[in-house]
Coordinates of C-alpha atoms and ligand atoms in Angstrom, one line a residue:
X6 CA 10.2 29.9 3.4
X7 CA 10.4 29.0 0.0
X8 CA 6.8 30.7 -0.8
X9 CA 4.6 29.0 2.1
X10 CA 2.8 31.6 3.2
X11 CA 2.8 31.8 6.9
X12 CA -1.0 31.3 7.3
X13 CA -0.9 28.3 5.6
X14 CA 1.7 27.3 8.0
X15 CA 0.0 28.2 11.1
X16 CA -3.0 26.1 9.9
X17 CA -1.7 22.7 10.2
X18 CA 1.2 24.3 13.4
X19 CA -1.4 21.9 15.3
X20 CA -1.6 18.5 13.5
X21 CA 2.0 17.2 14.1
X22 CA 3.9 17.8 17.6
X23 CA 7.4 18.4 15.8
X24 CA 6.6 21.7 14.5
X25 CA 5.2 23.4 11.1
X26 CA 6.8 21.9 7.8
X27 CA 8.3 22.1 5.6
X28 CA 11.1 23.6 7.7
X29 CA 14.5 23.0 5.4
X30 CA 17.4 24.5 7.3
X31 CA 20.4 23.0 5.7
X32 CA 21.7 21.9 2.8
X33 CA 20.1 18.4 1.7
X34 CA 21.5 15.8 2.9
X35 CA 23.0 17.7 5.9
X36 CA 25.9 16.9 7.9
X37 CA 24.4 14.4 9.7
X38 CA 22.5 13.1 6.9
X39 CA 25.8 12.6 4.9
X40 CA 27.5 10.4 7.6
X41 CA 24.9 7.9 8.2
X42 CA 24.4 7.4 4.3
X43 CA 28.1 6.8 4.2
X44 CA 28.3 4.4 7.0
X45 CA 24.8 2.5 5.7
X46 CA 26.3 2.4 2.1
X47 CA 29.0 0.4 3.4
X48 CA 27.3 -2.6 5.2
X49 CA 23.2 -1.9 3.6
X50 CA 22.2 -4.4 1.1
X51 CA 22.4 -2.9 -2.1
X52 CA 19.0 -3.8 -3.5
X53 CA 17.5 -0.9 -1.6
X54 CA 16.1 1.8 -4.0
X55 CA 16.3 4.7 -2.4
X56 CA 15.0 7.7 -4.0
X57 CA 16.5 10.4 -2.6
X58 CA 19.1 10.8 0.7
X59 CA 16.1 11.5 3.7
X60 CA 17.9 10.3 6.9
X61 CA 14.6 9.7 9.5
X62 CA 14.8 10.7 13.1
X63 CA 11.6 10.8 14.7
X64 CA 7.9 11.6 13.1
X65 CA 4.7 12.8 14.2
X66 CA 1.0 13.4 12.4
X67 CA 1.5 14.4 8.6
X68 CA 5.5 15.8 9.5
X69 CA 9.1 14.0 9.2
X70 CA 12.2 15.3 10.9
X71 CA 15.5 14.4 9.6
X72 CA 18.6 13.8 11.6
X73 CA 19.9 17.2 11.0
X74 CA 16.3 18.8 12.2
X75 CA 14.9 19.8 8.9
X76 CA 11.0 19.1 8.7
X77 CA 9.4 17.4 5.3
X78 CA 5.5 17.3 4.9
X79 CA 4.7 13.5 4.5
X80 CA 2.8 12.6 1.4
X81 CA 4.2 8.7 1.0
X82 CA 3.3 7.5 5.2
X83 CA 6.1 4.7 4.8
X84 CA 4.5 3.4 1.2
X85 CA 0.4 4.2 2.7
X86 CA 1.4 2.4 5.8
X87 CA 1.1 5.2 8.6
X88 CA -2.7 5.2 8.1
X89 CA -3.0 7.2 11.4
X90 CA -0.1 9.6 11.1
X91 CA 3.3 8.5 12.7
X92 CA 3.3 7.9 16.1
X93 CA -0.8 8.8 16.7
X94 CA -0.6 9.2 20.7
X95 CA -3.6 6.6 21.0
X96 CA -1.7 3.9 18.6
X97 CA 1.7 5.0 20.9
X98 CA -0.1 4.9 24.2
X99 CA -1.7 0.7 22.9
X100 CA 1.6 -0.4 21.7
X101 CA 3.6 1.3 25.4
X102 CA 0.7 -0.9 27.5
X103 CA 0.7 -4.1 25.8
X104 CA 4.4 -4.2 25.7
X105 CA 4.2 -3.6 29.6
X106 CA 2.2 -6.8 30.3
X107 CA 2.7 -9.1 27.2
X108 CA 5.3 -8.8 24.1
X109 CA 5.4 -12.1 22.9
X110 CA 3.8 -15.9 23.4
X111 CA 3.1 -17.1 20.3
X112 CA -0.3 -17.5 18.6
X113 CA -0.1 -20.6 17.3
X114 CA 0.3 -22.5 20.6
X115 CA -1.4 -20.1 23.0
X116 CA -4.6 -17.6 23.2
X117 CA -3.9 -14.0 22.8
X118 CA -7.0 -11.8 24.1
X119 CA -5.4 -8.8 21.8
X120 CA -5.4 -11.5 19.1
X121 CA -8.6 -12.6 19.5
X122 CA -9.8 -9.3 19.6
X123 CA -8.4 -8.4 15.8
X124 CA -9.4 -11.1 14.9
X125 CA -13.4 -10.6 16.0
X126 CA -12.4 -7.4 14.4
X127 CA -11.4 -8.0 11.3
X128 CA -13.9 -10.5 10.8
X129 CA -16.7 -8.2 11.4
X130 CA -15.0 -5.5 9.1
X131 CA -15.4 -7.9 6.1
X132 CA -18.8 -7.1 4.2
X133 CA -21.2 -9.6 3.1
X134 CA -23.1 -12.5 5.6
X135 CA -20.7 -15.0 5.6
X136 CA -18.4 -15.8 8.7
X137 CA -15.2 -15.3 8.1
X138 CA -11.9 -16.6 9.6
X139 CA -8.8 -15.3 9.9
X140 CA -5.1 -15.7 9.5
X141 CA -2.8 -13.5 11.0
X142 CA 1.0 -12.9 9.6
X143 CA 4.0 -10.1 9.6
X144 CA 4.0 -8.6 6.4
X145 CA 2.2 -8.3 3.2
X146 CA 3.8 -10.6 1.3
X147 CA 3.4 -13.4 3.8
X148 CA -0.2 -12.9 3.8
X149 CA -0.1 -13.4 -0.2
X150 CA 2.2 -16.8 0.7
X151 CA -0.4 -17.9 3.0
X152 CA -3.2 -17.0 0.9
X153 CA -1.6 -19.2 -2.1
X154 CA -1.2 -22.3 0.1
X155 CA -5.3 -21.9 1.4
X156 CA -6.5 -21.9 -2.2
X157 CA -4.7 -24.5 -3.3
X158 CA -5.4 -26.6 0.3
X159 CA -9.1 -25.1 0.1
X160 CA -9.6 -25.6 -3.7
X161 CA -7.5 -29.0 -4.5
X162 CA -6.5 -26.9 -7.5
X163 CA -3.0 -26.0 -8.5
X164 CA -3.3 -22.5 -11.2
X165 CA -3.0 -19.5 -9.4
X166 CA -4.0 -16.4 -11.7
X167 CA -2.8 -12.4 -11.6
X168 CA -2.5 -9.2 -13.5
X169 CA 0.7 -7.5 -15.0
X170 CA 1.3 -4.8 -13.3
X171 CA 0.6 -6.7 -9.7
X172 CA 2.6 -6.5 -7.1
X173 CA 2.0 -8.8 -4.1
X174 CA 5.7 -9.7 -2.6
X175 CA 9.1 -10.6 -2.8
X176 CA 9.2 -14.2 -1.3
X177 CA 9.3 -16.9 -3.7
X178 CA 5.4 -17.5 -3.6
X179 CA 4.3 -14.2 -3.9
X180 CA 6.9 -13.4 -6.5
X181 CA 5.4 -15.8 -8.8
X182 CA 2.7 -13.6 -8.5
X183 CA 3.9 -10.1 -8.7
X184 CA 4.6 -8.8 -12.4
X185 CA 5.2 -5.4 -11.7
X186 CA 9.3 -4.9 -12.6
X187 CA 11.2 -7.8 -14.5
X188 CA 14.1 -5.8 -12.0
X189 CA 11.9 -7.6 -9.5
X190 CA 12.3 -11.4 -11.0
X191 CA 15.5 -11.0 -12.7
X192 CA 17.6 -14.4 -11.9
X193 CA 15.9 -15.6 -9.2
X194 CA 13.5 -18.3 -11.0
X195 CA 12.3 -20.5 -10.8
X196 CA 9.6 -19.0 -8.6
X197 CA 6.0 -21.3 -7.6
X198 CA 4.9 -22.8 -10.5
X199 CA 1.6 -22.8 -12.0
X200 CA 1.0 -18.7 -11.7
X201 CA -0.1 -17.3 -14.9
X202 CA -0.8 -13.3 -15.7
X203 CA -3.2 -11.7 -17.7
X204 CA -3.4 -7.8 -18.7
X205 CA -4.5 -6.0 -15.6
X206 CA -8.5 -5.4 -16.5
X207 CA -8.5 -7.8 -19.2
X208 CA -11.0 -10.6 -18.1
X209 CA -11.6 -11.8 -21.6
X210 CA -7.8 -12.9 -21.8
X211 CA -8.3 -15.6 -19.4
X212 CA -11.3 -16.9 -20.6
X213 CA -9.9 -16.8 -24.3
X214 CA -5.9 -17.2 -23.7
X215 CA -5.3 -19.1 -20.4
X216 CA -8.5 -21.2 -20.6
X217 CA -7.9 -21.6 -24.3
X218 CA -3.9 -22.6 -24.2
X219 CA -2.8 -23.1 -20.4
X220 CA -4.9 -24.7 -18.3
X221 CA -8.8 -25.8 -17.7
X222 CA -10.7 -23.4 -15.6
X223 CA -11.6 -26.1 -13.1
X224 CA -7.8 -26.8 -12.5
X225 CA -7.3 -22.5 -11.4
X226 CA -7.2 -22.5 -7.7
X227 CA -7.3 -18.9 -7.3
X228 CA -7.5 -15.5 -9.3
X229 CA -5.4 -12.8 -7.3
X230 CA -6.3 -9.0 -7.9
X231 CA -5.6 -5.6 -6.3
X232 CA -9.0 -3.7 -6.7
X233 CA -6.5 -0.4 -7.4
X234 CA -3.5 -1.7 -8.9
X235 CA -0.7 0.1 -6.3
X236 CA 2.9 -0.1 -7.4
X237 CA 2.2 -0.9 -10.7
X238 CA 0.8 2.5 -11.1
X239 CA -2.3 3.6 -9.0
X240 CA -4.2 1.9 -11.7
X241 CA -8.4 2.4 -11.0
X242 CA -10.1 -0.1 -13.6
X243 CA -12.9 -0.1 -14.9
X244 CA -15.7 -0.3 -13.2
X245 CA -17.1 -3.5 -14.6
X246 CA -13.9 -5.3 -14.5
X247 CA -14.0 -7.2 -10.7
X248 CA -18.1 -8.1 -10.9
X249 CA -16.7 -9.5 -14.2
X250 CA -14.0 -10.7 -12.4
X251 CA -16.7 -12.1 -9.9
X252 CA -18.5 -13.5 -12.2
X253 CA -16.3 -15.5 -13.4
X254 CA -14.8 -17.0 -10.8
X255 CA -18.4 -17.5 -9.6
X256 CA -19.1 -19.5 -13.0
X257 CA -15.9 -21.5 -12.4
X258 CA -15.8 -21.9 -8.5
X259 CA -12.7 -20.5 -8.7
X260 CA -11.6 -18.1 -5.2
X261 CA -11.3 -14.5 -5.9
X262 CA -8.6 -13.3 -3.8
X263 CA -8.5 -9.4 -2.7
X264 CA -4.8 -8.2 -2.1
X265 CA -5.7 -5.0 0.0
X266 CA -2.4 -4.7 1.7
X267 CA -2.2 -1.4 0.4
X268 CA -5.5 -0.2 -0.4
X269 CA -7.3 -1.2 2.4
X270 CA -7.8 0.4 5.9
X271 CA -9.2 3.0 5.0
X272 CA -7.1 4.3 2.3
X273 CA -9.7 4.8 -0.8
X274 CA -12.1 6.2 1.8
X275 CA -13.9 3.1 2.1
X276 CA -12.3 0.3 4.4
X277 CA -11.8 -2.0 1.0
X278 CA -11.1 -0.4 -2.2
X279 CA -13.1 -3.5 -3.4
X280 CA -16.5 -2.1 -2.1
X281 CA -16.2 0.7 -4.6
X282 CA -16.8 -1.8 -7.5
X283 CA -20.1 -3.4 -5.5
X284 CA -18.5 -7.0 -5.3
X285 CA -17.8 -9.5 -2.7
X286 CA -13.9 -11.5 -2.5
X287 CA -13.7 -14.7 -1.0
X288 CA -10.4 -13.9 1.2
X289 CA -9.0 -10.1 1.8
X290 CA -4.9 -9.9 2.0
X291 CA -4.5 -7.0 4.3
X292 CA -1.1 -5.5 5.6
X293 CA 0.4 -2.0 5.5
X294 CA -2.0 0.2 7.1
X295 CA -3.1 -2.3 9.4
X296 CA -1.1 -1.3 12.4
X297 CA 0.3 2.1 11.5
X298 CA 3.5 1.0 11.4
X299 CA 4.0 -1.8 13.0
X300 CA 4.4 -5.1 11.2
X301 CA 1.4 -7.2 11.0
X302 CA -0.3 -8.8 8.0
X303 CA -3.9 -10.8 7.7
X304 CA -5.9 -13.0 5.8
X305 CA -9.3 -12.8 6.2
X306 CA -11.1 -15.5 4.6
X307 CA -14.8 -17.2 4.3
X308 CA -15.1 -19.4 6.8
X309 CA -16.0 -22.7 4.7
X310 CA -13.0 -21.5 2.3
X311 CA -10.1 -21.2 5.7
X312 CA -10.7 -24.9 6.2
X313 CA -7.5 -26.0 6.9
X314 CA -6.3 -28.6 9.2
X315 CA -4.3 -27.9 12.4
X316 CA -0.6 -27.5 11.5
X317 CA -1.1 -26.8 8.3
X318 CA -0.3 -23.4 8.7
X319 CA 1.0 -21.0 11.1
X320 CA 3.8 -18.3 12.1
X321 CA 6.1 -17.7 15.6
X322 CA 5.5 -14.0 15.4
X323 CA 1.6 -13.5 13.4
X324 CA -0.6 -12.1 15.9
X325 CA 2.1 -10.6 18.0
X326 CA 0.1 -8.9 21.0
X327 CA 1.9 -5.4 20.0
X328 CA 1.2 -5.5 16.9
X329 CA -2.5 -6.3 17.3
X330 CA -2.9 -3.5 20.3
X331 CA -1.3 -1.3 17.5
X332 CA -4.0 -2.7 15.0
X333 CA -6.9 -2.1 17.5
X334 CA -5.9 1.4 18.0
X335 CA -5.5 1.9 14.3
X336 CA -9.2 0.4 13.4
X337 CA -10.8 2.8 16.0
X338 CA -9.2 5.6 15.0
X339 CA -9.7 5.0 11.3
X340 CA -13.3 3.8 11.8
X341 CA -13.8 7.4 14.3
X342 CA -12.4 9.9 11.9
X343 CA -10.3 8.7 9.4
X344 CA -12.3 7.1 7.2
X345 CA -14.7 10.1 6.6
X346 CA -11.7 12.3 6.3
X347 CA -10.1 10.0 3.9
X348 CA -13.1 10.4 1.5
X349 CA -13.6 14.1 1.9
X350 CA -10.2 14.9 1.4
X351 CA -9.1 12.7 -1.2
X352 CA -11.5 14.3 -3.4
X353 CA -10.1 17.6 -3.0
X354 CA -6.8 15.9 -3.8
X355 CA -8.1 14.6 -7.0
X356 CA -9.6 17.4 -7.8
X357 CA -6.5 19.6 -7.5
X358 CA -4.3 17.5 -9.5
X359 CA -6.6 17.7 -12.4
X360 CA -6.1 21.5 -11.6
X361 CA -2.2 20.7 -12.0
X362 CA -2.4 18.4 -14.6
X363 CA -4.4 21.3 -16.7
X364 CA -1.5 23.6 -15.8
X365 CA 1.4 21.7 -16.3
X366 CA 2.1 20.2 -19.6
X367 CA 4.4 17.6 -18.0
X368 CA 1.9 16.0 -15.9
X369 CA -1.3 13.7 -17.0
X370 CA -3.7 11.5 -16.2
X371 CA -4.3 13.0 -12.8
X372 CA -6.6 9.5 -10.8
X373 CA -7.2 7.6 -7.9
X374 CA -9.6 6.7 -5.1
X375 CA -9.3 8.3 -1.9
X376 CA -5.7 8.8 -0.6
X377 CA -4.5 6.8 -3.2
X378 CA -3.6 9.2 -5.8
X379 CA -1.3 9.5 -9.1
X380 CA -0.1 11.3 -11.8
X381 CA 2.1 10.5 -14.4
X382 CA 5.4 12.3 -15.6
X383 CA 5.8 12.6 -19.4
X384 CA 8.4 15.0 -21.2
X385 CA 7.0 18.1 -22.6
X386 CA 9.0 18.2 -25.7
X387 CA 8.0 14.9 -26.8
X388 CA 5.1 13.9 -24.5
X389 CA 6.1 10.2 -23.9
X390 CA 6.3 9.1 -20.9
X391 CA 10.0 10.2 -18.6
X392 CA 11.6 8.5 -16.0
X393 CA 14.1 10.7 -15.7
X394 CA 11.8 14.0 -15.5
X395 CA 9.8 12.1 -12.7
X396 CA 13.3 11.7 -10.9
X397 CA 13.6 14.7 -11.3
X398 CA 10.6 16.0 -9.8
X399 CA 10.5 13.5 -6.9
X400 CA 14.4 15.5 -6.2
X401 CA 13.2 19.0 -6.6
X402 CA 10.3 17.6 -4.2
X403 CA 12.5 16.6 -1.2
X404 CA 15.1 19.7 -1.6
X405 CA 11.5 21.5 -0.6
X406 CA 10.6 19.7 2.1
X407 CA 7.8 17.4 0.4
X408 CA 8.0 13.8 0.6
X409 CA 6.7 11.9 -2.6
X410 CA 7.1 8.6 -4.0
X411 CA 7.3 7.2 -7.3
X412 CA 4.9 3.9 -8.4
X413 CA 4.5 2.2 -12.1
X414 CA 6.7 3.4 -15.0
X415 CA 6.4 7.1 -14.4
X416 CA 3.9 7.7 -11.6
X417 CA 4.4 9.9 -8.9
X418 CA 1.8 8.6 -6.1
X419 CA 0.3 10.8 -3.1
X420 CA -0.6 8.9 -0.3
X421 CA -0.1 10.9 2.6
X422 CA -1.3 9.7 6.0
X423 CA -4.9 9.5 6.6
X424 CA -5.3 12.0 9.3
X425 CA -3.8 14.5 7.2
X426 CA -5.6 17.7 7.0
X427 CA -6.9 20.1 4.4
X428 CA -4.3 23.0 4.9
X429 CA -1.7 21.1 5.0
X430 CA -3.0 19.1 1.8
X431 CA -2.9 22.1 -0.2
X432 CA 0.8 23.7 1.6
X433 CA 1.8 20.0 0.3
X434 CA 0.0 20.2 -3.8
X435 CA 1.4 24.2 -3.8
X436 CA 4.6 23.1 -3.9
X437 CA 4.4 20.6 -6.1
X438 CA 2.7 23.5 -8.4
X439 CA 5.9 25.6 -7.7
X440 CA 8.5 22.4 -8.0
X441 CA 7.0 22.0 -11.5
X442 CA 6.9 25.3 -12.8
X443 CA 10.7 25.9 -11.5
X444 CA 12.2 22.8 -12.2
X445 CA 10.8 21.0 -15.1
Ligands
PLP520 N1 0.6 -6.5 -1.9 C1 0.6 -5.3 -2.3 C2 -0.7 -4.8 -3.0 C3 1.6 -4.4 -1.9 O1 1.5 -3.1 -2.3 C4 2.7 -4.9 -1.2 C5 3.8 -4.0 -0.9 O2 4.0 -3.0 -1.4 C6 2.7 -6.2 -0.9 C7 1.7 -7.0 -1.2 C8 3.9 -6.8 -0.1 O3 3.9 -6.4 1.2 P1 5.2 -6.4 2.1 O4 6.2 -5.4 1.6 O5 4.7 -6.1 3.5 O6 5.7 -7.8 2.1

């Protein structure tokens, strides 16, 4: 089976319930595959960007089944959003007995004890001695939205600050803040005004471009940042750039907003990717990971900062009770296990794509923190940086049974679930050793 040895397989036979993988059995797409793409290409909207044709049936630990019963090893978890592994029995077994008693009330007119227990939660989870409050939403991007309207509520101040290269939403007030793809903008300004960008790890530029030609620095409400910059790359700045950051926004009284929707949880191996640079934020965006799966977003915000005033803000769906039962599940298990495997294993990730990267010419800059890994794809004849070789790769990938996901201009990222294991880590990184010496 395309050059897995069968010990390797029988070490991880345990971790997911479907079976070992990768299992491919049929041509890719199969039969099956084929007519649901056909069907979904005729009523799907079109702005999907689909990589390659994976048709999902049913998922369990690290493993993905297609409809036509071939088995893919899982290194994307849904875009590092099935933190536990799909369908962890004890997240399955939360979300089966809250939707047995309650489903749906609504959290902004009634009390929700699964609520109020994320919300204790969360709040604990945020470091530092201030109490914090918290905002629950559906999605990332609405977390960002209701993030922007605190600051500015909180602050009196209208400038909202970001990076290029962020990525915080597709809604009209989060897209004003994400600069990631001008695919991404294209004709659908004008977004929220007042939202200015800076080079991602540049703090100097807003102290000597925006303060100099935009906008006085007690008029910037908010500075948004992803402590690892996720689809714009897997970027890991420096690692003076946020206590700059900090500093400055300290020096300024300006709110320094976290957007861990995709590195937090657990995902860097340590619950924030922020408390690997040593600094505090004012308000953490989390999604994603959150409820392994199901949708459910936060804000989780100093207390004297989330001083809004009844009405000002809420949601028919944040805080559903599944979602949060999902969430509680998610936090113990990550908090258990996950959190130390995380760490443990995403150094030996790092550690063997610097192996690859030495190996293969077409590779470089092998980085990341955690389970948040990336290389970059450039062509080995000219060694600039190739889309079309990463495509290319991400294809060969999937026809193997490894599922792998692009990010930034030619990054492939590895963010496989966090319960993932060691031998199935290294069945995953062999054949992306093989994929690139036969296919590139
Ligand atoms: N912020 C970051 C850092 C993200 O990575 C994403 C999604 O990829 C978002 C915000 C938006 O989250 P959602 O897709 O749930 O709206």
């Amino acid at each position: 089976m395309l050059g897995i040895k069968q010990n390797d397989m029988e070490a991880h036979k345990g971790a997911g319930s479907l079976g070992p993988a990768p299992s491919i059995e049929t041509a890719l797409p199969g039969p099956l595959a084929r007519e649901y793409i056909e069907r979904d290409t005729r009523h799907c909207s079109p702005a999907y960007t689909r990589d390659y044709p994976l048709v999902v049936k049913r998922a369990a630990g690290s493993v993905v089944e297609d409809v036509d019963g071939n088995r893919f090893l899982d290194f994307a978890a849904g875009i590092a959003v099935c933190a536990t592994g799909h369908c962890h029995p004890k997240v399955v077994a939360a979300i089966e007995e809250q939707a047995r008693s309650l489903i749906h009330i609504c959290g902004s007119d009634f009390y929700i004890p699964a609520m109020t227990d994320l919300m204790e939660r969360l709040a604990n989870l945020a470091p530092g001695d201030h109490k914090q409050h918290v905002y629950l939403s559906n999605s990332g991007t609405e977390a960002v939205e209701a993030a922007m309207k605190l600051a500015r509520y909180h602050t009196k101040r209208k400038w909202l600050i970001g990076f290029h290269g962020a990525f915080h939403g597709r809604t009209m007030g989060s897209l004003a803040l994400t600069c990631s793809k001008s695919t991404q903008q294209e004709r659908f300004g004008p977004v929220v005004p007042m939202t200015a960008h800076v080079p991602y790890g540049d703090v100097n530029a807003i102290e000597s471009q925006l303060f100099r030609y935009k906008m006085n620095p007690d008029e910037v409400a908010a500075i948004f940042v992803e402590a690892l910059q996720g689809e714009g790359g897997y970027v890991v700045p420096d690692p003076e750039f946020l206590p700059r950051l900090r500093a400055l926004c300290d020096k300024h009284h300006i709110l320094l907003v976290c957007d861990e929707i995709q590195s937090g949880i657990g995902r860097t191996g340590k619950w924030f990717a922020f408390q690997h640079f040593g600094i505090e934020p004012d308000m953490i965006l989390l999604a994603k990971g959150l409820a392994s799966g199901m949708p459910l977003g936060a804000v989780v915000a100093r207390g004297d900062v989330m001083n809004w005033a009844p009405g000002a803000h809420a949601s028919t769906f944040g805080g559903n009770p599944v979602a949060c039962a999902a969430a509680l599940a998610t936090l113990d298990l990550v908090e258990s296990t996950y959190l130390d495997n995380t760490a443990t294993l995403g150094e030996r990730l790092k550690r063997s794509l610097g192996e690859l990267a030495a190996k293969h010419k077409v590779i470089v800059n092998p980085r990341g923190l955690g389970l948040m890994c990336a290389v970059d794809v450039i062509s080995k004849r000219t060694g600039k940086p190739d889309a079309k070789t990463r495509g290319k790769i991400l294809q060969a990938a999937f026809q193997r049974g490894l599922i792998l996901l692009p990010c930034g201009e030619v990054g492939i990222r590895f963010c496989p679930p966090l319960c993932m294991n060691e031998a199935m880590l290294d069945v995953g990184l062999k054949l992306f050793d093989e994929l690139l010496t036969a296919s590139v």
